[in-house]
PDB file of C-alpha atoms in Angstrom:
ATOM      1  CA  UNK A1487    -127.427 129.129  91.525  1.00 85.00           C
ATOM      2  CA  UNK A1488    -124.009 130.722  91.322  1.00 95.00           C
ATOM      3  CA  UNK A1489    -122.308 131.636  87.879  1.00 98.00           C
ATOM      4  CA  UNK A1490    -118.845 132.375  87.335  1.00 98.00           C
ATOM      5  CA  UNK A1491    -117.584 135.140  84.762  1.00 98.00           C
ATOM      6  CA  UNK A1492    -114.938 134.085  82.440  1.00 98.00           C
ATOM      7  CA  UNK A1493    -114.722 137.811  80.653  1.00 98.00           C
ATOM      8  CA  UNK A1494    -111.593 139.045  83.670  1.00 98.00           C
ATOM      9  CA  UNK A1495    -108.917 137.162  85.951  1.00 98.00           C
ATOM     10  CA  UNK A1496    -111.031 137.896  89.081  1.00 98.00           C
ATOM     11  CA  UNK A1497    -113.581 135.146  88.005  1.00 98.00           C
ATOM     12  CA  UNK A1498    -116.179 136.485  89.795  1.00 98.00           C
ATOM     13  CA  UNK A1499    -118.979 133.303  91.223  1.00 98.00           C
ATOM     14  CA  UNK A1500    -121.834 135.746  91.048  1.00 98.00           C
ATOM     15  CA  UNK A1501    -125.670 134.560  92.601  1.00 97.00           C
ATOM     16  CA  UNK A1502    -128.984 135.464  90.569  1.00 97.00           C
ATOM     17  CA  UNK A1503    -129.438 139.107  90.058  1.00 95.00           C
ATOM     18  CA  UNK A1504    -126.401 140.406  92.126  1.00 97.00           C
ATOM     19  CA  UNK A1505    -123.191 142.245  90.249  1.00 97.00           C
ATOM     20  CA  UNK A1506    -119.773 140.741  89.962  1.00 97.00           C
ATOM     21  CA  UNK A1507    -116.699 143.109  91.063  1.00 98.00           C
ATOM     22  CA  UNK A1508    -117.317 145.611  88.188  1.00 98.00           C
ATOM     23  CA  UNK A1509    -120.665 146.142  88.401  1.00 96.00           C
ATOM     24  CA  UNK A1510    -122.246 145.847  84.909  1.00 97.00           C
ATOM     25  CA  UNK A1511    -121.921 141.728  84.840  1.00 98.00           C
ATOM     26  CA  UNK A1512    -124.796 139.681  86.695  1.00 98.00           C
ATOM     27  CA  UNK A1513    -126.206 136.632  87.037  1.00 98.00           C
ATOM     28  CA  UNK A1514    -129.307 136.378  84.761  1.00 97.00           C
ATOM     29  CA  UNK A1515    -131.181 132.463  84.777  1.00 95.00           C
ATOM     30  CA  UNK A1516    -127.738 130.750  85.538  1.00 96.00           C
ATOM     31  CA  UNK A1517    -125.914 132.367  82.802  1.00 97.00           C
ATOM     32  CA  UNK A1518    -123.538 135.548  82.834  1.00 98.00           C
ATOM     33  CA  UNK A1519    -124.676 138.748  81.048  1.00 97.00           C
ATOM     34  CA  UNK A1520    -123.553 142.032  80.228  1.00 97.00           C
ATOM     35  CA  UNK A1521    -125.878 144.246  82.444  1.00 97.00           C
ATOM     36  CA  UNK A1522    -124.744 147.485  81.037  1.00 97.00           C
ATOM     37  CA  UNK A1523    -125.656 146.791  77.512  1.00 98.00           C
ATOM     38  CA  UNK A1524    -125.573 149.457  75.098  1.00 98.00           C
ATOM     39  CA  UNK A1525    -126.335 151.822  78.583  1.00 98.00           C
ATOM     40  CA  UNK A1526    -123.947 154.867  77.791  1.00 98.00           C
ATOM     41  CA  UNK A1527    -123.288 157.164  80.148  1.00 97.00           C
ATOM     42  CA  UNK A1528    -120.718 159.268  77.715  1.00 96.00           C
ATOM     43  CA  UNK A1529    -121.042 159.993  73.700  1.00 98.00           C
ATOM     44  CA  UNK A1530    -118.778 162.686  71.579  1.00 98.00           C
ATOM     45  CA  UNK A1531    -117.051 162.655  68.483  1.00 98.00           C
ATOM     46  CA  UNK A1532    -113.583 163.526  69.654  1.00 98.00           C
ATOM     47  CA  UNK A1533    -110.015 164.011  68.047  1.00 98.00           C
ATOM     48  CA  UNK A1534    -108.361 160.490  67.635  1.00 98.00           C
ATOM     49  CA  UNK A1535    -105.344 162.011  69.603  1.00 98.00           C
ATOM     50  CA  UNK A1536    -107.309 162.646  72.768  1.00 97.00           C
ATOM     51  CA  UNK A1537    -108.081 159.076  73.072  1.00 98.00           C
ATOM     52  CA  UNK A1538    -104.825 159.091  73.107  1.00 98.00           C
ATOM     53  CA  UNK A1539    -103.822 157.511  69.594  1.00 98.00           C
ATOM     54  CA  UNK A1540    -101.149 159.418  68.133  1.00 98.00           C
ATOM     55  CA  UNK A1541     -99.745 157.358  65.178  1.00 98.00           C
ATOM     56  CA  UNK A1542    -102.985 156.258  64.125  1.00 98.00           C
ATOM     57  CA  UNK A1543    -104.974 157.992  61.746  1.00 98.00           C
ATOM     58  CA  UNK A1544    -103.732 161.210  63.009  1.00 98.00           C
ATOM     59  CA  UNK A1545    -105.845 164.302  62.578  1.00 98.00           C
ATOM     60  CA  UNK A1546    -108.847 162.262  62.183  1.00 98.00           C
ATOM     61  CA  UNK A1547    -112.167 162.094  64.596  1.00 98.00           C
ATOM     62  CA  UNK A1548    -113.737 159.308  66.148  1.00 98.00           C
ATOM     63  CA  UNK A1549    -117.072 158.644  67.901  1.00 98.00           C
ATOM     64  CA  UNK A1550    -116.191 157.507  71.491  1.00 98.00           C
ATOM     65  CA  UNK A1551    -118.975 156.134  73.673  1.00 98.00           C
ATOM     66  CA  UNK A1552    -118.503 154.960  77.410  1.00 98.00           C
ATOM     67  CA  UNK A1553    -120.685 153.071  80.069  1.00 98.00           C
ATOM     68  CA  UNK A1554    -119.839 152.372  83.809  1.00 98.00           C
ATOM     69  CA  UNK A1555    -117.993 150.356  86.139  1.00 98.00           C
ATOM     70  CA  UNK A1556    -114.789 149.125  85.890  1.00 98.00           C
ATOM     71  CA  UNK A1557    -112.885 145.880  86.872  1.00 98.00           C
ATOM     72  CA  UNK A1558    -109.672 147.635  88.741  1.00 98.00           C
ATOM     73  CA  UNK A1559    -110.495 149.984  91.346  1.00 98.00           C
ATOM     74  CA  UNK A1560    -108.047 152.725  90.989  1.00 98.00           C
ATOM     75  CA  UNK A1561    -107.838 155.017  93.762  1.00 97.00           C
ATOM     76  CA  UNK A1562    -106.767 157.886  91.215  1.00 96.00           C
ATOM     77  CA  UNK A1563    -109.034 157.047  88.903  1.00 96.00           C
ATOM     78  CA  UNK A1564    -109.828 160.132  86.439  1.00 91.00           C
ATOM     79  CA  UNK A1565    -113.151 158.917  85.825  1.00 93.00           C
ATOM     80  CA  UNK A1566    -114.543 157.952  88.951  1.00 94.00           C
ATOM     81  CA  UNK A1567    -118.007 159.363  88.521  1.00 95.00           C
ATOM     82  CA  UNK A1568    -118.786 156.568  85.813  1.00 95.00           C
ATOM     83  CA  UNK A1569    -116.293 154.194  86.483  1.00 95.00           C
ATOM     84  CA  UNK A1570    -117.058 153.576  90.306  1.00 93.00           C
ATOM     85  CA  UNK A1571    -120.474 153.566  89.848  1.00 92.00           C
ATOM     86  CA  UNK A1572    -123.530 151.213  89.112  1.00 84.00           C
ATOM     87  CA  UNK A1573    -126.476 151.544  86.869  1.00 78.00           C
ATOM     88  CA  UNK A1574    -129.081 152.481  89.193  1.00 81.00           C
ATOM     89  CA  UNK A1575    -126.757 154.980  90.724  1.00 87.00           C
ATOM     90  CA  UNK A1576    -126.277 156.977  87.031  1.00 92.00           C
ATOM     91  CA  UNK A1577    -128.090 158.754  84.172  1.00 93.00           C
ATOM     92  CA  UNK A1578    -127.668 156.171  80.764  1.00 96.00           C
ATOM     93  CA  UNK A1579    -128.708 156.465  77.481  1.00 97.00           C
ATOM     94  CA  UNK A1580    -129.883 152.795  75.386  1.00 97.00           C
ATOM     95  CA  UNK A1581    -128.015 153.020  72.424  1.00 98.00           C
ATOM     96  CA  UNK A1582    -127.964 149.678  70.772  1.00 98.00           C
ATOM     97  CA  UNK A1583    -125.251 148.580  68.371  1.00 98.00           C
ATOM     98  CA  UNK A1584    -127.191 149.256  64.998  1.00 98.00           C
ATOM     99  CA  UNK A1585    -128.139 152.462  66.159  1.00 98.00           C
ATOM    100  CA  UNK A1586    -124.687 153.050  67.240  1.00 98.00           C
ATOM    101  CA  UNK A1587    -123.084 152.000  64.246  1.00 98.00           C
ATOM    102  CA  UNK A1588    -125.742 154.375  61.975  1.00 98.00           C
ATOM    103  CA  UNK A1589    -124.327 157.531  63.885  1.00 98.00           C
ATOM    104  CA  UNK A1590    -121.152 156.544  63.594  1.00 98.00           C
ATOM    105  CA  UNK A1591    -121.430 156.237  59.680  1.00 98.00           C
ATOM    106  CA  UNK A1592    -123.536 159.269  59.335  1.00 98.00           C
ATOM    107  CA  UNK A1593    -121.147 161.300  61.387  1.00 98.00           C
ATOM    108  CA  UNK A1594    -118.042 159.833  58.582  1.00 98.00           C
ATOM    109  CA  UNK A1595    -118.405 163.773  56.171  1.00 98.00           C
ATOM    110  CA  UNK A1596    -117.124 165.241  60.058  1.00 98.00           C
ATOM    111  CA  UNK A1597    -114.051 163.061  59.710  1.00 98.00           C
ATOM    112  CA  UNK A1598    -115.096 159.791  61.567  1.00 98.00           C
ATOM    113  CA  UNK A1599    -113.601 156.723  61.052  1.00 98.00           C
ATOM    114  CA  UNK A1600    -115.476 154.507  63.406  1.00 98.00           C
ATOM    115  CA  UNK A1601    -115.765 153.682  67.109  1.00 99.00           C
ATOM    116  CA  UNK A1602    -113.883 154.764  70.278  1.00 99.00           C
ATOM    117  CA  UNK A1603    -115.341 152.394  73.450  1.00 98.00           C
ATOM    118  CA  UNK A1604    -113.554 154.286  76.185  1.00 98.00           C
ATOM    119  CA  UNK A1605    -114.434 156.534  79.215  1.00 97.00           C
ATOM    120  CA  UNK A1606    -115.106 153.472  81.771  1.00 98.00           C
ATOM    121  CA  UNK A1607    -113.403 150.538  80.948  1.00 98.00           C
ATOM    122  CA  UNK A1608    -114.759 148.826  77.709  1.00 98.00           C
ATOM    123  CA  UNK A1609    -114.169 145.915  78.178  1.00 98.00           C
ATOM    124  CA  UNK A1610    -116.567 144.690  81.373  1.00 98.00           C
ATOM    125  CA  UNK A1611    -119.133 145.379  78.766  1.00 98.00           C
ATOM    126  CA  UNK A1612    -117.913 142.821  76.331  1.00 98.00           C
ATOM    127  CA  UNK A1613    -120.919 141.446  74.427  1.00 98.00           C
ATOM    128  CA  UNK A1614    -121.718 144.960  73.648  1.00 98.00           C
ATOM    129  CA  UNK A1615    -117.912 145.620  72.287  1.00 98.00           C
ATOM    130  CA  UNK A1616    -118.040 142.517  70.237  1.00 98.00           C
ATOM    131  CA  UNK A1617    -121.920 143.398  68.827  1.00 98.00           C
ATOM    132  CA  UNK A1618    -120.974 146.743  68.172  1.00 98.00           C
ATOM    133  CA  UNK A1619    -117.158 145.810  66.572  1.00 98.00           C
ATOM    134  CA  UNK A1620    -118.923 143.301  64.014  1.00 98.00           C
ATOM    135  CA  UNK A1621    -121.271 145.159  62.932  1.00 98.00           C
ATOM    136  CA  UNK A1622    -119.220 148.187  61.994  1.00 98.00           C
ATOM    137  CA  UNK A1623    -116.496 146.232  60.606  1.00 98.00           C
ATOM    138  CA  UNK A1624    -118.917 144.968  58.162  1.00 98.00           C
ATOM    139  CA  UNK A1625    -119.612 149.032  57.129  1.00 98.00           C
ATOM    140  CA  UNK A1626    -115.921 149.929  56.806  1.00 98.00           C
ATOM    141  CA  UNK A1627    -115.227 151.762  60.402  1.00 98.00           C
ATOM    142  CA  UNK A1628    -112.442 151.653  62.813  1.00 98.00           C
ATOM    143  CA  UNK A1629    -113.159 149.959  66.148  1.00 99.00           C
ATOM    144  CA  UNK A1630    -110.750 151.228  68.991  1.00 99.00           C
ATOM    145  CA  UNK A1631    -110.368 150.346  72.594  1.00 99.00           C
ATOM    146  CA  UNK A1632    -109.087 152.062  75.149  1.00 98.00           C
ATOM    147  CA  UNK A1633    -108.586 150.237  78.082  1.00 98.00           C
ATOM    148  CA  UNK A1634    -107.074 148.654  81.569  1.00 98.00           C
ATOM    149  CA  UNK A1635    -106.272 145.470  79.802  1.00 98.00           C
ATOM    150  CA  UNK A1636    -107.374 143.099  82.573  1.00 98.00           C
ATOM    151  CA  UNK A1637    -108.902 140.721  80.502  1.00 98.00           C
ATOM    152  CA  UNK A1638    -108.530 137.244  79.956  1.00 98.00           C
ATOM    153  CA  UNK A1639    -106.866 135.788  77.215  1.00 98.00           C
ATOM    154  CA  UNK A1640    -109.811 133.609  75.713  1.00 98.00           C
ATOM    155  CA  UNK A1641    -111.953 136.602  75.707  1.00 98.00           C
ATOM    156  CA  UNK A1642    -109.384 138.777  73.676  1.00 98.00           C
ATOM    157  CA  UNK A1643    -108.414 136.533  71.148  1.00 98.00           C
ATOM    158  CA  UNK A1644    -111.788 136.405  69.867  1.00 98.00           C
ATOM    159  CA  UNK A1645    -112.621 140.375  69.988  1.00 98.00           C
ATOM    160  CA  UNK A1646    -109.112 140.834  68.504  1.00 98.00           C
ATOM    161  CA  UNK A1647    -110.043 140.068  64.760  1.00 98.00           C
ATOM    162  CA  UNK A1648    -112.778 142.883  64.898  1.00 98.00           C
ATOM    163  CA  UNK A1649    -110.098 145.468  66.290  1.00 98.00           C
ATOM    164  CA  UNK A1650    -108.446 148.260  64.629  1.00 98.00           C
ATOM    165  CA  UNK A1651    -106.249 150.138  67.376  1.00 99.00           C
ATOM    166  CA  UNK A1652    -105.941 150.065  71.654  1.00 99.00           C
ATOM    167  CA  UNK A1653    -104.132 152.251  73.984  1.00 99.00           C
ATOM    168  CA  UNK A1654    -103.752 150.514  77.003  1.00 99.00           C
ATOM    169  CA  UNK A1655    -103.150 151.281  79.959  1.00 98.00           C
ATOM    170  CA  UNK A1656     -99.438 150.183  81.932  1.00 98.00           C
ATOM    171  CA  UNK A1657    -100.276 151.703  85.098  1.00 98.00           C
ATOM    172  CA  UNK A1658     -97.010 150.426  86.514  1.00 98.00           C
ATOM    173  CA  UNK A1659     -94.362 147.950  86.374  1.00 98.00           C
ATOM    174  CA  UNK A1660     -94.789 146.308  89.964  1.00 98.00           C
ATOM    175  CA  UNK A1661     -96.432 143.710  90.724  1.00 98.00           C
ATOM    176  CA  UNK A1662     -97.372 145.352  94.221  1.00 98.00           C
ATOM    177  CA  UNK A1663     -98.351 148.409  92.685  1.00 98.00           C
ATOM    178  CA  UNK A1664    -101.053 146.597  90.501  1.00 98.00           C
ATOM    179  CA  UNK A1665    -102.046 144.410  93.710  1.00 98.00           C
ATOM    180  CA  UNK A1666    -103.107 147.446  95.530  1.00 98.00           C
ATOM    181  CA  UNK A1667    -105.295 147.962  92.652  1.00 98.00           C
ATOM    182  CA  UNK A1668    -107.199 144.443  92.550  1.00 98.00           C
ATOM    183  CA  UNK A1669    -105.258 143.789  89.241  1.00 98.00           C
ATOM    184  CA  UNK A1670    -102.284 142.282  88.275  1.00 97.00           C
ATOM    185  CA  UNK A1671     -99.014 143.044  86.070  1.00 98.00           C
ATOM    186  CA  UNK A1672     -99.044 139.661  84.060  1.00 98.00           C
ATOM    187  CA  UNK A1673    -102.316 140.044  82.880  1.00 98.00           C
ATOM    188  CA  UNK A1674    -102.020 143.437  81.630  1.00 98.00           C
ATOM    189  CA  UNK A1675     -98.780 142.211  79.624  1.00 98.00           C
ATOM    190  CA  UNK A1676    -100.052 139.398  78.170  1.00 98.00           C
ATOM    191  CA  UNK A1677    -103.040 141.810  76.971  1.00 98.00           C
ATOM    192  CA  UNK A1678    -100.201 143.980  75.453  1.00 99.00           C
ATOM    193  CA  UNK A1679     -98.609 141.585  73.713  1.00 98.00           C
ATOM    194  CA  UNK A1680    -101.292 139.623  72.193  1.00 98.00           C
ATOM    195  CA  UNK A1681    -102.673 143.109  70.897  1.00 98.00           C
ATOM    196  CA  UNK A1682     -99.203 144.077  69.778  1.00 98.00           C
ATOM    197  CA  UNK A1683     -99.562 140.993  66.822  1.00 98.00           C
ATOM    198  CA  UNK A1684    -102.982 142.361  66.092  1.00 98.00           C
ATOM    199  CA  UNK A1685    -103.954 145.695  65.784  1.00 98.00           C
ATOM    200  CA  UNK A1686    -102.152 149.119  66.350  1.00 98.00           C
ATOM    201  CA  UNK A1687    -101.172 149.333  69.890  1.00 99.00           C
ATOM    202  CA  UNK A1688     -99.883 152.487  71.870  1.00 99.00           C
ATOM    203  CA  UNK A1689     -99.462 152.811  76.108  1.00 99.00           C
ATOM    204  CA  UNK A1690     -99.916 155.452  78.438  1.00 98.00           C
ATOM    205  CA  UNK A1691     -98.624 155.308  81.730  1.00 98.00           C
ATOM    206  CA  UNK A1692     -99.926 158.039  84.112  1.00 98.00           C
ATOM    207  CA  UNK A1693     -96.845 159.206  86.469  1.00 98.00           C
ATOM    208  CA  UNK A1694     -98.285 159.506  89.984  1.00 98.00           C
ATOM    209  CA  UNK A1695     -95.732 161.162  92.486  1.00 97.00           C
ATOM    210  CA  UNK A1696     -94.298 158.586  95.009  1.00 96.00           C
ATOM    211  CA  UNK A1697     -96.037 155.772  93.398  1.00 97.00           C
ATOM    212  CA  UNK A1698     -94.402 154.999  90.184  1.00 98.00           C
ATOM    213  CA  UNK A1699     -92.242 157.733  89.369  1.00 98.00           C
ATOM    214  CA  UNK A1700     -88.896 156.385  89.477  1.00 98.00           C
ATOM    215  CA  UNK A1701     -86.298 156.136  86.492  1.00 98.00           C
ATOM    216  CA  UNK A1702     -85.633 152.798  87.494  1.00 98.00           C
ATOM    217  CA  UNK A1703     -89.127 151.618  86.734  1.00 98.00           C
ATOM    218  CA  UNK A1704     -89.395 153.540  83.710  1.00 98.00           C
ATOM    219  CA  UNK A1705     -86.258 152.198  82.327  1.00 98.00           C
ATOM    220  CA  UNK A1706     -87.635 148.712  82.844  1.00 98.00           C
ATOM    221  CA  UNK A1707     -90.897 148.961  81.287  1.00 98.00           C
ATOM    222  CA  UNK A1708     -89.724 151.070  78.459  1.00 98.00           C
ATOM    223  CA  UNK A1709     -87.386 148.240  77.827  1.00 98.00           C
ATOM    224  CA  UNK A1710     -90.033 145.022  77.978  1.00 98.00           C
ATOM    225  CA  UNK A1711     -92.464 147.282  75.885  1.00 98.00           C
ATOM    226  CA  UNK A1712     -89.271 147.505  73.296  1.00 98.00           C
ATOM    227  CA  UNK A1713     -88.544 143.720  72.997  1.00 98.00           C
ATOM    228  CA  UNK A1714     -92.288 143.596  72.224  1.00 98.00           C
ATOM    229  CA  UNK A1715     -91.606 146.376  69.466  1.00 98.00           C
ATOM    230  CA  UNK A1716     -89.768 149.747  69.942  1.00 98.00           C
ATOM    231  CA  UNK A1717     -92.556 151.125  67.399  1.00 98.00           C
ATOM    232  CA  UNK A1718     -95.065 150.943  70.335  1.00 98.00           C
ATOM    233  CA  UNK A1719     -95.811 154.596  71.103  1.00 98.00           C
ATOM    234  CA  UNK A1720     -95.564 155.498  75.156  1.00 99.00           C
ATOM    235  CA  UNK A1721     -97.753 158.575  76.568  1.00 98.00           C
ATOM    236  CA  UNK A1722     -96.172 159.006  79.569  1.00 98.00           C
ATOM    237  CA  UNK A1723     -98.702 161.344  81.633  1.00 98.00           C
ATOM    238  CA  UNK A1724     -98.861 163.593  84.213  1.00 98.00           C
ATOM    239  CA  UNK A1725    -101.157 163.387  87.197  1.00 97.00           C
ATOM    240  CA  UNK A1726    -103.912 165.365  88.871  1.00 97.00           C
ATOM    241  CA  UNK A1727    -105.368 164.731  92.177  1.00 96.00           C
ATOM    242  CA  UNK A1728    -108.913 163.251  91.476  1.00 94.00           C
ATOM    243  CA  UNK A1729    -111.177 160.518  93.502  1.00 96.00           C
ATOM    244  CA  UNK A1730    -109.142 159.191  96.661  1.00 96.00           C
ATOM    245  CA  UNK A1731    -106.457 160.761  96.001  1.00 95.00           C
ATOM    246  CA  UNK A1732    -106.793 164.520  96.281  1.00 95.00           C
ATOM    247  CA  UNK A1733    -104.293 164.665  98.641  1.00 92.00           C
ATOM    248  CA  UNK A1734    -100.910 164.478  96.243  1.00 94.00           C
ATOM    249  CA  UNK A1735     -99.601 166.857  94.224  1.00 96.00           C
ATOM    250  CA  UNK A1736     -99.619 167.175  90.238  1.00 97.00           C
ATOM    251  CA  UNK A1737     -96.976 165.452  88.622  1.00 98.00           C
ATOM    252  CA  UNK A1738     -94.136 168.238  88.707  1.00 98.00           C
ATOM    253  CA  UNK A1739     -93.771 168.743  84.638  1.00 98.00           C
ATOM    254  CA  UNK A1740     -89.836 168.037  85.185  1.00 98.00           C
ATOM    255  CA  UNK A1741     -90.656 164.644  86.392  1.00 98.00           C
ATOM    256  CA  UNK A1742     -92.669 164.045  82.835  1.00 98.00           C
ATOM    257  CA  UNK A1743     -90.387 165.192  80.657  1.00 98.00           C
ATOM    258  CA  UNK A1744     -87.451 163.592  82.430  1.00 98.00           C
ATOM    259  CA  UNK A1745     -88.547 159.999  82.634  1.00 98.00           C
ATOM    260  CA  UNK A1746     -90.091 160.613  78.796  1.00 98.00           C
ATOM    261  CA  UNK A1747     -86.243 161.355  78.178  1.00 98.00           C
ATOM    262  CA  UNK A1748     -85.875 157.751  79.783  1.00 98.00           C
ATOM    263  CA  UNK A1749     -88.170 156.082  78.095  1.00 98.00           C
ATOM    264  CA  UNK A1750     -86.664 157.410  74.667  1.00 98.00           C
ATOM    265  CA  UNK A1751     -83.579 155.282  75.383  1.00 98.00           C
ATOM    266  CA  UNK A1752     -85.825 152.064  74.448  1.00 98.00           C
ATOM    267  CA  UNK A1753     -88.604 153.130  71.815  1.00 98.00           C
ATOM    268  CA  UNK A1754     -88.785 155.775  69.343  1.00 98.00           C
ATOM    269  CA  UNK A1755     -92.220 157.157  69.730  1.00 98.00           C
ATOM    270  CA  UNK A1756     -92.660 158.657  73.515  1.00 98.00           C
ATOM    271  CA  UNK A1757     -95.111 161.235  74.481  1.00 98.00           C
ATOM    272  CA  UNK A1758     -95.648 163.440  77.568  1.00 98.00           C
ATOM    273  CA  UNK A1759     -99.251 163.863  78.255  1.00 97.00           C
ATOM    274  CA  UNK A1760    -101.500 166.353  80.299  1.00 95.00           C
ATOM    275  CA  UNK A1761     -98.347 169.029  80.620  1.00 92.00           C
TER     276      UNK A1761
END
């Protein structure tokens, strides 16, 4: 019997025991379940900057943990080995969310201040998120996400209350752009905003030569992401060849730095990444 996901916009009608689209969702007795819970592929206490939050907490540490898959399917993805991947295919560690939330507070005399889900994208792994948020909200730590922001809305709305900070990702401001990618623009907005009302929010869009590099489509997102708020800080980022695309260049530095200068026009806090 069939079950259909309800966590992202592809809505995936998933049979008993196979994976949706992102590969850590199945089909468990009739009902949908996070298959990747609390199976981390990445843990590090890292500077809340390289996350990248920089007008949150800044200076601080926070203990980021990733798991696999993803729900876009990026052909530059940075993260590829963990994001394009399954669980059988991978090393994980079971880390469940009390555990999680104990390191966490014992690592708080190095400077943490909670909970980074990042690496792959969070949010396929939902349940775990939401566990994980409560449960250190209750001890006083930050929960941050750092992700693609395909989500749907329903979803959000209730993880929101349990969420300190997000960077996410504005990969582009076309519509074909984010079709290529099996996501869409809309969605990825609407996450935005939503947030925006929330919780600290910040943006990074990485610069990919050819692909979404022009001024024109810098000026226009810079200026919807200022009639949200021009207080929402933009990492605009340079490129490397990684995954499928090994083929382009780097992101000349020049290119950053001038449509940073664009982006300036339309919010105060802009910064150029990976230069």
């Amino acid at each position: 019997m069939k079950a259909v996901c309800e966590i992202c916009p592809h809505h995936c009608s998933i049979d008993e025991g196979q994976l949706g689209f992102c590969r850590a969702r199945t089909n468990k007795n009739g009902e949908i379940v996070c298959e990747n819970y609390g199976k981390l592929t990445s843990i590090a206490l890292d500077p809340i900057e390289k996350k990248p939050l920089k007008r949150f907490f800044p200076g601080s540490f926070i203990l980021s943990v990733g798991s696999y898959g993803c729900n876009l399917k990026c052909p530059f993805c940075q993260n590829y080995e963990i994001s394009m991947t399954c669980g059988g295919k991978i090393s994980t560690e079971k880390v469940m969310p009390e555990l999680l939330v104990d390191m966490a507070e014992s690592l708080v005399s190095r400077g943490n201040i909670g909970i980074a889900y990042t690496y792959n994208e969070p949010l396929i792994s939902y349940e775990y998120v939401m566990d994980c948020a409560r449960l250190a909200k209750r001890k006083s730590l930050k929960n941050v996400v750092v992700t693609n922001g395909y989500i749907c809305e329903k979803p959000l709305e209730e993880l929101l209350p349990y969420i300190d900070a997000m960077n996410i990702d504005l990969k582009s401001f076309s519509n074909e752009f984010y079709k290529n990618i099996k996501g869409d623009l809309e969605t990825v907005k609407n996450t935005i905003t939503l947030a925006a009302k929330n919780c600290h929010v910040e943006v990074t869009t990485l610069i990919i030569p050819g692909e979404n590099d022009s001024g024109e489509e810098m000026e226009e997102l810079s200026a919807w992401l200022a009639s949200i708020s021009p207080e929402i800080p933009l990492h605009v980022t340079r490129f490397f060849p990684r995954y499928l695309m090994t083929e382009k260049k780097p992101t000349p530095v020049d290119k950053i730095l001038k449509l940073a200068d664009v982006a300036r026009k339309n919010l105060r806090y802009v910064y150029e990444g990976n230069i």
